[in-house]
Amino acid sequence: MSLFTKKGAEAQKSASEKGLDLKKVYIRLKDGDSVRVRLLGVTDNTVREFKAHGDFKKGIYTSACIAPAGVECPYCIAANSGVEGFQDFYARKRYLITFADIDTGSLRVWDASKQQGEAMLKLFGEYASAKDTMAFTFKRTGSGASDTSYNLIPIFELDEKGKESFEKVGKLEVADDFLDSVLIPRSREDMITNLKNAGFPVEQFFELNFGEDEAEDTQEDIVDDSVEDIAESDIENM
């Protein structure tokens, strides 16, 4: 089973098996930062929707909900527990969107909140006819809950090196399981530990007989949990 709620292929492999360095795959930008990209369009392999839990104020950063994979999700249990302070800890929609990085020559992934993702996909639609002929600057502006935005700025002319790279990355193939391989959730044990550290009465809801797992990079470790990503309420859009 997959963590994605809307996707094409059902394959799922770990990032370690694929030899992927998540820190290099995920796009993380601060205010004013940008990356030059080639758009890859909207397909089952380049754009997928999933759900994730997160509460910055509780010290729990955005992490994929594991319920779609047929696994009991501790975060879902906490959200439905009735425990005060966790009633808003439900899973919210997010998007993984794939770009081709002109400067690194590799596939890059952006993890976006529902609003950010929908706004970006709208831009994808507007620039659909230019995706194979024009490069873009993918830029972040702002750093707070109310002033952060991500935009695509057309690059009307590339230098020779840029043109060569633009053509080269256009030949990159996005495998059916590429996005599955970069969406690495926390283990149930890690989730329970996070809940305990956030003040949730885990003893009342879980059997605490697990051991310590070796640490590995997960989507939670890599995603940019900016204030705007976790402060917005998506209740009406769930």
C-alpha angles and dihedrals in degrees: 000000000000134000091225119099092198120027145113115241123039098215119122127187132167122255090240091057090051093046092236124156103214092198088062096039099053119073111229117179133180126203108306095009120129144175130206112239146174114223116238098194129234115302137139088264099046104041128035137167124222139158128247141180126223143147116184092192090058093047092247110129126207112290131167117264109243096203094094088061090060094255124128105254116216090202091056090049090053092048091052096039098092090232110148114255096024100072091100095048093100122133115272128202118261136169136226110208123188125218134175111238109222095199099046096033091226142110114267130192129212119202107210136184117241094264094043093047095048091049091050093047089052088056089048087058093049092050097038094113092051101045094099096045107033134058122213139208109232103207139179121213123187135016108222139076094265106033106043120110138160121217143180114229116191116237103214096190132023126195118246093268091049092049091051092050092046090057092044097052089048087071094056113118121220106215121222091249099039096106091041088057095055098043097084113167130202116268118253088252093055091047092052090048090051091050091050091051089050091056100260114146095241094169089068095055110027141045105240101207099117127119131222118284125208111265118251136169113273134181087260091058093052106037118100102240096196116173092255092059096060105024096064118093114227096177094124092049101049 
